[in-house]
Tab-separated table of C-alpha atoms in Angstrom:
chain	number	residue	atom	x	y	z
A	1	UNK	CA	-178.153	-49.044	-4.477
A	2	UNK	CA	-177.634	-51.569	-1.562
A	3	UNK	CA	-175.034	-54.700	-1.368
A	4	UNK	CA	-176.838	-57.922	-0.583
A	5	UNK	CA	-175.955	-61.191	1.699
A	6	UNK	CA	-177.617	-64.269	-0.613
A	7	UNK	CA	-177.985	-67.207	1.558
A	8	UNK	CA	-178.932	-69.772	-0.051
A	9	UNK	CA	-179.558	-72.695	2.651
A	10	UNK	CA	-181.483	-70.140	4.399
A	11	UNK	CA	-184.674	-71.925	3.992
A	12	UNK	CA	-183.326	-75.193	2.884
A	13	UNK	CA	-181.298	-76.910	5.160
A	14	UNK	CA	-177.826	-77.761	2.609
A	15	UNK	CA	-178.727	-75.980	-0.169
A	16	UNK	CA	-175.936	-74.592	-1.842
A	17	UNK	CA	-175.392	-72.802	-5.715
A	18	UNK	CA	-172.794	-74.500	-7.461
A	19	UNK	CA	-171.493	-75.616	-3.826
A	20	UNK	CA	-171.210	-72.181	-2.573
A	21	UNK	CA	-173.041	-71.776	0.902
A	22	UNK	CA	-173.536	-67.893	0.770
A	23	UNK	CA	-172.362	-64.840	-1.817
A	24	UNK	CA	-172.292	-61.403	-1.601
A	25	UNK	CA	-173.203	-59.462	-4.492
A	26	UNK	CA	-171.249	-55.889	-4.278
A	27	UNK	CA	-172.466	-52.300	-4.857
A	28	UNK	CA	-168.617	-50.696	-5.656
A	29	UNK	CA	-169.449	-47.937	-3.403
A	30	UNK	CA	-165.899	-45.905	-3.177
A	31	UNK	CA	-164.500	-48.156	-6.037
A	32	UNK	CA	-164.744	-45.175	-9.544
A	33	UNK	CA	-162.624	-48.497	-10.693
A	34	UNK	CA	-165.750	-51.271	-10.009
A	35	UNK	CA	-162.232	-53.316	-9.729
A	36	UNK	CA	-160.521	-52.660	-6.701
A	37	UNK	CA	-162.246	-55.753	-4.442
A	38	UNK	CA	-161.502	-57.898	-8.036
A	39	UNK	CA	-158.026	-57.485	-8.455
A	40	UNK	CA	-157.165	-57.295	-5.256
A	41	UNK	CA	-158.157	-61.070	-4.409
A	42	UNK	CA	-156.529	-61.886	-7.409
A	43	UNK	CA	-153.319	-60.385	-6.211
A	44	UNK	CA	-153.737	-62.069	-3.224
A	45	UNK	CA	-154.380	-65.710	-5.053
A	46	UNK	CA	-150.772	-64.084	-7.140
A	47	UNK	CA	-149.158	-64.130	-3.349
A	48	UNK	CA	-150.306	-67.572	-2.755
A	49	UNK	CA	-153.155	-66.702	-0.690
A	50	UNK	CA	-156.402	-69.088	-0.830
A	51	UNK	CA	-158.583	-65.689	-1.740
A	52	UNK	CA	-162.643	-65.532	-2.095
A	53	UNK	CA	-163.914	-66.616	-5.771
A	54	UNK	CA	-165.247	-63.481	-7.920
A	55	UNK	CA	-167.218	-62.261	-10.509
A	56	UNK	CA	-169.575	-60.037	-12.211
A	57	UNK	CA	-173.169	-60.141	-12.567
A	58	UNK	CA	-176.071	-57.867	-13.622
A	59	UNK	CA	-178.401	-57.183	-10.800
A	60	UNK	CA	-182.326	-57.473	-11.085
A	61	UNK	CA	-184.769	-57.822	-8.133
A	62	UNK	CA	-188.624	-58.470	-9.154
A	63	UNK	CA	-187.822	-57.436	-12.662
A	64	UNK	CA	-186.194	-54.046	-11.791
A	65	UNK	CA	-182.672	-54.016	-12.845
A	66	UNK	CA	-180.118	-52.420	-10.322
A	67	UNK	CA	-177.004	-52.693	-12.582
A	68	UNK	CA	-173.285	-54.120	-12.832
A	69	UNK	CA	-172.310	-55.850	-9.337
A	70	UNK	CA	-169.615	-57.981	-8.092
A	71	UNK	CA	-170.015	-61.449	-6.825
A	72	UNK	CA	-168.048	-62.401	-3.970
A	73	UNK	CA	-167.806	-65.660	-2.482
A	74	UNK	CA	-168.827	-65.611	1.285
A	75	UNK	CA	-165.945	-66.797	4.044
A	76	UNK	CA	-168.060	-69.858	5.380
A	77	UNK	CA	-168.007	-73.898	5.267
A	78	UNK	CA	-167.522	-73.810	1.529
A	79	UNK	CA	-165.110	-71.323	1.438
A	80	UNK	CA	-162.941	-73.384	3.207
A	81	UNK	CA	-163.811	-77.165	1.339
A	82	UNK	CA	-163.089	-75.191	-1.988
A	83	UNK	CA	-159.727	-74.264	-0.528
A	84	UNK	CA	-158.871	-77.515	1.130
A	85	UNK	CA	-158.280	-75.741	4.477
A	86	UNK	CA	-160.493	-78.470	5.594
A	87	UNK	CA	-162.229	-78.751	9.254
A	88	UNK	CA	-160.946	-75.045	11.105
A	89	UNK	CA	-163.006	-72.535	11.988
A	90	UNK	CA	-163.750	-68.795	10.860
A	91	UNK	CA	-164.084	-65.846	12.181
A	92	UNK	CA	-164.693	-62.494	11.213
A	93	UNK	CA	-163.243	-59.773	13.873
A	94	UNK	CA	-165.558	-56.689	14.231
A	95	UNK	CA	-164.938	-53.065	15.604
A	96	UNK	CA	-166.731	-50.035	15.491
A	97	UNK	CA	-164.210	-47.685	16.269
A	98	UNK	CA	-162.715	-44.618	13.755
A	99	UNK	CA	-159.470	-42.822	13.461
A	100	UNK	CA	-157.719	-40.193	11.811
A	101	UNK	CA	-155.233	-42.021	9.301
A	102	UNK	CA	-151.442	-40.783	7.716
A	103	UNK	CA	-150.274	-41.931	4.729
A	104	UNK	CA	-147.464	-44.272	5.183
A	105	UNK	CA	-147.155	-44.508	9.044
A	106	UNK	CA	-143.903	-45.214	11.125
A	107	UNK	CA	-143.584	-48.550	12.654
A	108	UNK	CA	-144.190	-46.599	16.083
A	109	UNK	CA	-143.064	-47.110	19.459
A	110	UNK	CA	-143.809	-50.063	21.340
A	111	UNK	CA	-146.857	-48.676	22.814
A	112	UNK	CA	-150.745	-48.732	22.791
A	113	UNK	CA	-153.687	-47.277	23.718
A	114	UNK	CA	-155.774	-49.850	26.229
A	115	UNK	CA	-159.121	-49.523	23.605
A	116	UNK	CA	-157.141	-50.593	21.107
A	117	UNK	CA	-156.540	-53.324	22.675
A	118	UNK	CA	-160.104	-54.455	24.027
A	119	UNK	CA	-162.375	-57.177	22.681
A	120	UNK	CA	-159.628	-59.136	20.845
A	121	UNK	CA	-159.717	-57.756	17.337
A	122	UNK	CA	-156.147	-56.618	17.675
A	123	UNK	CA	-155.294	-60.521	18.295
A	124	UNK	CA	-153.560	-59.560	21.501
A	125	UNK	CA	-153.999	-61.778	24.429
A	126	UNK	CA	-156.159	-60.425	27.150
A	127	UNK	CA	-156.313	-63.359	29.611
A	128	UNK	CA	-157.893	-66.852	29.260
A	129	UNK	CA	-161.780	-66.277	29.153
A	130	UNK	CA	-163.734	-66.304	25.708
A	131	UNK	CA	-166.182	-63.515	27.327
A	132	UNK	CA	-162.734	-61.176	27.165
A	133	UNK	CA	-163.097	-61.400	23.014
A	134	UNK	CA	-166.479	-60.484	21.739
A	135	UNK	CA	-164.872	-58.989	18.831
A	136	UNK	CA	-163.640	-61.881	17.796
A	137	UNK	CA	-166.153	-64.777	19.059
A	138	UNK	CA	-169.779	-62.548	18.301
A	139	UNK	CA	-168.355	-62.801	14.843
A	140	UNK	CA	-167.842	-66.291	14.060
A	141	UNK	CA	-168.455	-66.836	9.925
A	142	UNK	CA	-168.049	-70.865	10.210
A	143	UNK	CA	-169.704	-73.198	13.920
A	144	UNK	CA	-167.028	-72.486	16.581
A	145	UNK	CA	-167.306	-74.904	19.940
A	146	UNK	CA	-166.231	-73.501	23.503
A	147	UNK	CA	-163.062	-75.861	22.637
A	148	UNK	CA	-162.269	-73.381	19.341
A	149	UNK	CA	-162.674	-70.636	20.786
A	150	UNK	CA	-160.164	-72.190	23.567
A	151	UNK	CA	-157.634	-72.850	21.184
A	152	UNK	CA	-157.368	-69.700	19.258
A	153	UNK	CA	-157.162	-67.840	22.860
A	154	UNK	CA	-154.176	-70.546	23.455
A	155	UNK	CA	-152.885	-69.658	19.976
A	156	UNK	CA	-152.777	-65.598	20.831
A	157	UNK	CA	-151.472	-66.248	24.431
A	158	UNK	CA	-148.514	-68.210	22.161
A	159	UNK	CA	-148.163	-65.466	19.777
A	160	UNK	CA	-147.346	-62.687	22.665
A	161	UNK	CA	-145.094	-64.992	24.348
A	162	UNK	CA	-143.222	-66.865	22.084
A	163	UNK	CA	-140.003	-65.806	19.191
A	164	UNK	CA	-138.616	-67.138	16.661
A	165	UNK	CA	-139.468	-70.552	15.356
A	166	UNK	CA	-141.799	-71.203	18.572
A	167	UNK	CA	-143.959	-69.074	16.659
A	168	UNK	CA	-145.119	-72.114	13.655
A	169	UNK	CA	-146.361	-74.347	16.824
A	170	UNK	CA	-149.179	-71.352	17.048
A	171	UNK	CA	-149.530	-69.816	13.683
A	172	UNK	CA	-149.260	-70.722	10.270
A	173	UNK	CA	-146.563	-68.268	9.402
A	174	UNK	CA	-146.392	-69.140	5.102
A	175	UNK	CA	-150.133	-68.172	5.390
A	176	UNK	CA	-149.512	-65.140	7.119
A	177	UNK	CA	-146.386	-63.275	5.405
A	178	UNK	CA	-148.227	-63.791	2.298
A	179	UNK	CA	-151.042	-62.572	3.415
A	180	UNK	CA	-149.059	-59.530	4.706
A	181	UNK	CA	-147.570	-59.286	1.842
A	182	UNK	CA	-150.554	-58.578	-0.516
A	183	UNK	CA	-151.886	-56.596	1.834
A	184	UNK	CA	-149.558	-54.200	1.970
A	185	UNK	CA	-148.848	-53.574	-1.535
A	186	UNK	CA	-152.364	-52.534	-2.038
A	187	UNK	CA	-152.201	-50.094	0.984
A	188	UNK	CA	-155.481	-50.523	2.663
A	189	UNK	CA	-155.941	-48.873	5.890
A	190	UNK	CA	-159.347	-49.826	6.369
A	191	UNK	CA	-158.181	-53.159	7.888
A	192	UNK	CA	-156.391	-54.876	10.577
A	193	UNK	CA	-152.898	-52.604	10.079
A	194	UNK	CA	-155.067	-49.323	10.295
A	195	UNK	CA	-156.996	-47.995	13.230
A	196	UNK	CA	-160.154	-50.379	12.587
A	197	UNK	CA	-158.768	-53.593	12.978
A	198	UNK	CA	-161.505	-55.370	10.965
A	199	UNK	CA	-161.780	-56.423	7.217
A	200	UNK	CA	-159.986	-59.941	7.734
A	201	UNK	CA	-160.861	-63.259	8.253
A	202	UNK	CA	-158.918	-64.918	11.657
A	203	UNK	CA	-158.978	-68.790	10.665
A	204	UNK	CA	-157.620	-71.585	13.443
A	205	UNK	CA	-157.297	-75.007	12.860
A	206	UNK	CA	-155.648	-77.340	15.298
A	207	UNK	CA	-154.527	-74.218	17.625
A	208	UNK	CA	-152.446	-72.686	14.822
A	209	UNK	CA	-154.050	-69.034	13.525
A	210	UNK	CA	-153.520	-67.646	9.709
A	211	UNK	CA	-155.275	-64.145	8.552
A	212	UNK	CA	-157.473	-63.829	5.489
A	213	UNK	CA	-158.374	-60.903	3.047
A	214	UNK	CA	-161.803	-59.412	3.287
A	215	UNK	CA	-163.468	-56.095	1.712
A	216	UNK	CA	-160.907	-53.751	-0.437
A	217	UNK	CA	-163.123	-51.283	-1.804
A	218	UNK	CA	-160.798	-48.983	-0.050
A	219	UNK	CA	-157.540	-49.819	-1.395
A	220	UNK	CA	-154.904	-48.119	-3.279
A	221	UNK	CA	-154.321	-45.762	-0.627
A	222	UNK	CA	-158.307	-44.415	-0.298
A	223	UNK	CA	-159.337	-45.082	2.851
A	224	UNK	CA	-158.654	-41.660	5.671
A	225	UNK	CA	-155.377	-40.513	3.516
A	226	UNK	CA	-156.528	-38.890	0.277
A	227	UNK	CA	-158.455	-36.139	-0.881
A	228	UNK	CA	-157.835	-32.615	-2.195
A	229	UNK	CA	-153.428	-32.078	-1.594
A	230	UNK	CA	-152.969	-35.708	-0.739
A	231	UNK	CA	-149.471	-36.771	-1.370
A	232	UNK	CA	-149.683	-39.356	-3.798
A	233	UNK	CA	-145.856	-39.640	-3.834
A	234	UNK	CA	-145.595	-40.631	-0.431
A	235	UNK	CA	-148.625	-43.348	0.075
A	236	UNK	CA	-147.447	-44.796	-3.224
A	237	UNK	CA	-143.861	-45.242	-1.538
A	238	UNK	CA	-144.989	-46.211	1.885
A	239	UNK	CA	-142.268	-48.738	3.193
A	240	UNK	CA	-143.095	-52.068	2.657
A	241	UNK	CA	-141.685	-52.666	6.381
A	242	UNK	CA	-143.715	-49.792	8.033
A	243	UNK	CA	-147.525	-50.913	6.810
A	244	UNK	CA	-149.300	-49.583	10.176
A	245	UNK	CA	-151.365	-46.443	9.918
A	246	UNK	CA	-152.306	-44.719	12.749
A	247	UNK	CA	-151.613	-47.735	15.217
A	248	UNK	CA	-148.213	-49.103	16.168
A	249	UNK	CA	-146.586	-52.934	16.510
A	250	UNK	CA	-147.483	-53.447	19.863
A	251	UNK	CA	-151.036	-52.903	19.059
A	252	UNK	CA	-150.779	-55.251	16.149
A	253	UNK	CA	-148.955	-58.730	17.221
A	254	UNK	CA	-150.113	-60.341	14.012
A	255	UNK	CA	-147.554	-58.390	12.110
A	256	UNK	CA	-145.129	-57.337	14.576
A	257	UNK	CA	-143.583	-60.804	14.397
A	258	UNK	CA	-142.143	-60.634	10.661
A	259	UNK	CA	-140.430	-57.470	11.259
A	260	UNK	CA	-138.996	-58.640	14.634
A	261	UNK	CA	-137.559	-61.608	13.442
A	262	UNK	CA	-134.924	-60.956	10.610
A	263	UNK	CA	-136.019	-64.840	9.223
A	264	UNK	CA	-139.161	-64.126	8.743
A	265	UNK	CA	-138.298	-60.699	7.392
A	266	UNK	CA	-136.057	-61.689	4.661
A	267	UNK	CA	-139.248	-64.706	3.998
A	268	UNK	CA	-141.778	-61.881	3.875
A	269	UNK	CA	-139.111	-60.101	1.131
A	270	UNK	CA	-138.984	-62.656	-0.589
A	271	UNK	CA	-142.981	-63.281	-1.245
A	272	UNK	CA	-142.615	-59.598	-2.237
A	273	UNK	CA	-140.284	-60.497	-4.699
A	274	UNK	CA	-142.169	-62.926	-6.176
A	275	UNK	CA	-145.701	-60.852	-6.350
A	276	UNK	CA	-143.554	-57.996	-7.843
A	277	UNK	CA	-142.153	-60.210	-10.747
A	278	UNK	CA	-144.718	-62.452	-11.578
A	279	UNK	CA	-147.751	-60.455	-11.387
A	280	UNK	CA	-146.702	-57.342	-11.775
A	281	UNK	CA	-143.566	-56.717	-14.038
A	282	UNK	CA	-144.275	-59.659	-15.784
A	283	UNK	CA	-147.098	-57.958	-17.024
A	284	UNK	CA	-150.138	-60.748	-16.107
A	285	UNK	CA	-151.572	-57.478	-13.394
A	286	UNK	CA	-151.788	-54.835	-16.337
A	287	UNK	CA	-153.438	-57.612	-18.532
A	288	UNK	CA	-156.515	-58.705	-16.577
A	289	UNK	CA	-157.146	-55.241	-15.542
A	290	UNK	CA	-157.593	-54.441	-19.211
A	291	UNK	CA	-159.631	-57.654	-19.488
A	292	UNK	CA	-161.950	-56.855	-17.339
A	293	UNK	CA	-162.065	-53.089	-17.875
A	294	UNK	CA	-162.839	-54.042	-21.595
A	295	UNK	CA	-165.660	-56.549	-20.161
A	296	UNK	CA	-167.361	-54.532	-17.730
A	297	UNK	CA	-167.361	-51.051	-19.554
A	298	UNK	CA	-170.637	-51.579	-21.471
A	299	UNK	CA	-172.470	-52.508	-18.184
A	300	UNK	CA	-171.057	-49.487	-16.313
A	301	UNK	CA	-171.752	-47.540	-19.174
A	302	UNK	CA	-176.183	-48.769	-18.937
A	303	UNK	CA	-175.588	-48.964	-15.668
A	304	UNK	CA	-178.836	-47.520	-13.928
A	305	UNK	CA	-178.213	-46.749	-10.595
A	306	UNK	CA	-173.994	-46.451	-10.528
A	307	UNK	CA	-172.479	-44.429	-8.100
A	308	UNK	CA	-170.325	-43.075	-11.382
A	309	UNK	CA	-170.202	-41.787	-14.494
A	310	UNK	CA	-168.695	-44.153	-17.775
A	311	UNK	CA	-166.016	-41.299	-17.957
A	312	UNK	CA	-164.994	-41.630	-13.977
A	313	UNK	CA	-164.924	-44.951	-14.640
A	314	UNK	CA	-162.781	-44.825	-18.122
A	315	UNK	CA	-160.186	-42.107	-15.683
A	316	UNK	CA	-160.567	-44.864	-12.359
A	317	UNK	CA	-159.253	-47.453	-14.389
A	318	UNK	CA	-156.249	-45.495	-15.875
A	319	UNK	CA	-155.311	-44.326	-12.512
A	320	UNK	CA	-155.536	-48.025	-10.475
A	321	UNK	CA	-153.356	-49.141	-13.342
A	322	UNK	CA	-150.961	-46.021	-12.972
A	323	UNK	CA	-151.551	-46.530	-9.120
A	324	UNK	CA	-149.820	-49.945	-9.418
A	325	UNK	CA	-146.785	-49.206	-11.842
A	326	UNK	CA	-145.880	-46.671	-9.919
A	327	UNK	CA	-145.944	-48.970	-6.455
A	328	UNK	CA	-144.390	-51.544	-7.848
A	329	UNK	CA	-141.248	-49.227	-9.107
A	330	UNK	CA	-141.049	-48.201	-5.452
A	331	UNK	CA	-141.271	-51.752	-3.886
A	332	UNK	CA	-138.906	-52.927	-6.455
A	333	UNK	CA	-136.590	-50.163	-5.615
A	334	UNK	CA	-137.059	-50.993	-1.733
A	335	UNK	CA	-136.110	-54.590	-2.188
A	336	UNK	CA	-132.783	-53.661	-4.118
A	337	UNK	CA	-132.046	-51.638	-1.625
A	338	UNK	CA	-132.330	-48.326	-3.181
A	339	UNK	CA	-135.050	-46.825	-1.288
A	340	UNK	CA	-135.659	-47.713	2.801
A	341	UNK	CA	-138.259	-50.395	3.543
A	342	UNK	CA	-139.527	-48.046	6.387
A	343	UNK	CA	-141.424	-44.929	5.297
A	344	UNK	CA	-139.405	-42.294	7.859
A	345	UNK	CA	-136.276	-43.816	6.617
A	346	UNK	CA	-136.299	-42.870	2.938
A	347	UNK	CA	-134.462	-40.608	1.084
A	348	UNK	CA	-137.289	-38.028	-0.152
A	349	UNK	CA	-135.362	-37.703	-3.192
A	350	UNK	CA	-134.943	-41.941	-4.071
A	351	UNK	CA	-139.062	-42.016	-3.870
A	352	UNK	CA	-140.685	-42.725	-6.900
A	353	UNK	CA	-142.598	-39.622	-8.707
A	354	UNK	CA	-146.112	-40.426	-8.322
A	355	UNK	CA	-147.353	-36.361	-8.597
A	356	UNK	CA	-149.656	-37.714	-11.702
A	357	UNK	CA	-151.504	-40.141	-9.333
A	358	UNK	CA	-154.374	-38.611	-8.029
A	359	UNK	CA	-156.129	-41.814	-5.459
A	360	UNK	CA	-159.081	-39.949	-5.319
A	361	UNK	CA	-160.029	-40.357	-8.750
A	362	UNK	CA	-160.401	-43.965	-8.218
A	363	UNK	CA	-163.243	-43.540	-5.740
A	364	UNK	CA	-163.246	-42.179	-2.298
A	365	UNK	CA	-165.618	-41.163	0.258
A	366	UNK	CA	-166.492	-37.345	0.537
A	367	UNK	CA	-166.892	-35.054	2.698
C-alpha cells in the first residue's frame, strides 16, 4: 500500500486536472483516524492559513482496487495561483536526520548543536553562498533563479539580525504566527519545531519569507512521544509558548521571534484565541470530524489493503475527537491565565486530565 506523486503535465507540457499541476494521493500510514492530514489543513485554513485543498478518493490502478486514500493538493505553481500568493517561490526544506523526542519540551537555552544547524533547514543564516543551503535550495517545489535563492538568504541573514518591527521588512509575520499557531495546537513533532526540521513549505516573495503546513500524519502528539506509559496528560497540555521538542530557540529562528518579542506574542495569543473559539468551542471542529467519519467509514470498512481494522478506526476517531477537547480545555485555560503557557512552568495540578487519552490509538509507528 504505497502513496503516489500524480503529475499530470508530466508528459504534456501545461496539462493540469481541474487547474491543479500535481496531487498526492495518501496511504494514512500512522493515521488509525484516516483524518489527521484532513483536519489538520482545515484547522490551519480555521487559523487563516492558505492550506493545501483535500479530499477522498477510492484508489484503483489497472483495475485492481487499493482502497480509501486522501487527495492532497501538491505545493507547486497552482498551489500558489489558487491562493493568490501570486509570483514567489517554493521550497520544500529536507533533512535526514532522527532524534529522540519529549513530550512538551522547554523552550531551552540559547544554544545549539552545529548539525543542527547545517544545510539551512533550520532557516538560520550560515553566510551568503546558496551552495551553504542544500537543504533548502535541492528542494525547490516551484522554478527558483540564482536571484531567489539570493533573496531568501538576504531574508534569513535579516531574520538573525534584526528585532522588533524590522522583522515585517523580511518576513511576513501574519503568515507566520498563524501558521505557528495551528501548528502547535496539533502538536506535531515531526516538523520544523522537532528535531527533523522538515514537513513545511519555506515560501519568499519579494525577499520577505512565510512557512507553510506540509504532512501531519503524525499529529496529535504521535510522532517519538507516545507509546505504551506515554503521558497523555502532559503532551495534551504542552505550553502553547514552549512548542520545541528536542531542539531549542536558537536552533529554530523562525519561531524564536514571537516569543522574544512580547508584540508579537500577545498577536500569536490572540490567533489562538480565535482558532480556540471559532473552530473549536464553537463546535464547527467536532462537526466535520463527524462528517467525514460518517462519509469515509463504509470505505474503511471494504477497504482492501488498510493498514487498520473498521473497529481501530471507529476507536481512532473517538480518541482524535477526545484528543482535541481535551487540548483545547488546556489552551483555553493557558490563555486565561490559569495554567502557564510554558510546559516547565505549570502547575501539575491546573493541567487538564487527559489519563483517558491514549495517542497511540490513533495510529503510531511500532516498534
Amino acid at each position: 500500500r504505497y502513496s503516489f506523486k500524480i503529475n499530470f503535465g508530466k508528459y504534456v507540457d501545461g496539462q493540469t486536472y481541474r487547474g491543479l499541476d500535481k496531487i498526492n494521493l495518501n496511504n494514512s500510514y500512522l493515521d488509525a483516524t484516516y483524518m489527521k492530514d484532513y483536519m489538520t489543513y482545515e484547522i490551519f485554513k480555521a487559523a487563516g492559513v492558505p492550506a493545501q485543498l483535500t479530499s477522498y478518493c477510492v484508489l484503483s490502478i489497472n483495475g485492481e482496487e487499493l482502497g480509501l486514500y486522501l487527495v492532497i493538493e501538491d505545493g507547486d505553481d497552482s498551489y500558489l495561483e489558487r491562493t493568490n500568493e501570486g509570483k514567489g517561490t517554493l521550497y520544500k526544506p529536507e533533512t535526514y536526520e532522527d532524534g529522540g523526542a519529549n513530550a512538551g519540551g522547554s523552550r531551552g537555552g540559547r544554544s545549539s548543536s552545529s548539525s543542527d544547524s547545517e544545510g539551512g533547514a533550520s532557516l538560520n543564516y550560515i553566510d551568503d553562498e546558496v551552495s551553504s543551503y542544500p537543504q533548502i535550495f535541492d528542494n525547490n517545489s516551484t522554478h527558483a533563479s540564482e536571484k531567489d535563492q539570493l533573496q531568501v538568504i538576504a531574508a534569513l541573514k535579516g531574520l538573525s539580525e534584526s528585532e522588533g518591527i524590522k522583522l515585517e521588512e523580511y518576513l511576513y509575520t501574519d503568515e507566520i504566527i498563524r501558521y505557528f499557531a495551528a501548528h502547535n495546537y496539533v502538536l506535531n513533532y515531526d516538523s520544523y519545531t522537532g528535531a527533523m526540521r522538515h514537513n513545511y513549505y519555506l515560501y519568499e516573495r519579494a525577499g520577505r519569507l512565510a512557512m507553510l503546513p506540509w504532512d501531519y500524519n503524525e499529529a496529535f502528539g504521535a510522532h517519538g512521544v507516545s507509546g505504551p506509559g506515554t503521558d497523555a496528560t502532559k503532551v495534551i497540555n504542552s505550553g502553547i509558548d514552549s512548542p520545541l521538542n528536542n531542539t531549542t530557540e536558537t536552533a529554530r529562528p523562525m519561531w524564536a521571534w514571537i516569543v522574544e518579542n512580547e508584540e508579537y506574542l500577545d498577536q500569536y495569543h490572540e490567533v489562538f484565541r480565535e482558532l480556540v473559539s471559532g473552530y473549536f468551542e464553537s463546535g464547527e471542529f467536532e462537526a466535520e470530524a463527524l462528517r467525514v467519519y460518517e462519509m469515509i467509514r463504509p470505505y474503511v470498512e471494504t477497504d482492501p489493503s488498510s493498514f487498520y481494522t473498521v473497529s481501530e478506526f471507529d476507536a481512532a476517531y473517538e480518541m482524535l475527537v477526545r484528543f482535541c477537547e481535551k487540548r483545547t480545555q488546556s489552551i483555553r485555560k493557558q490563555l486565561d491565565g490559569e495554567l502557564a503557557t510554558v510546559t516547565e512552568q505549570q502547575d501539575i495540578a491546573g493541567r487538564v486530565d487527559a489519563s483517558d487519552v491514549e495517542i497511540a490509538v490513533m495510529g503510531v509507528k511500532k516498534k
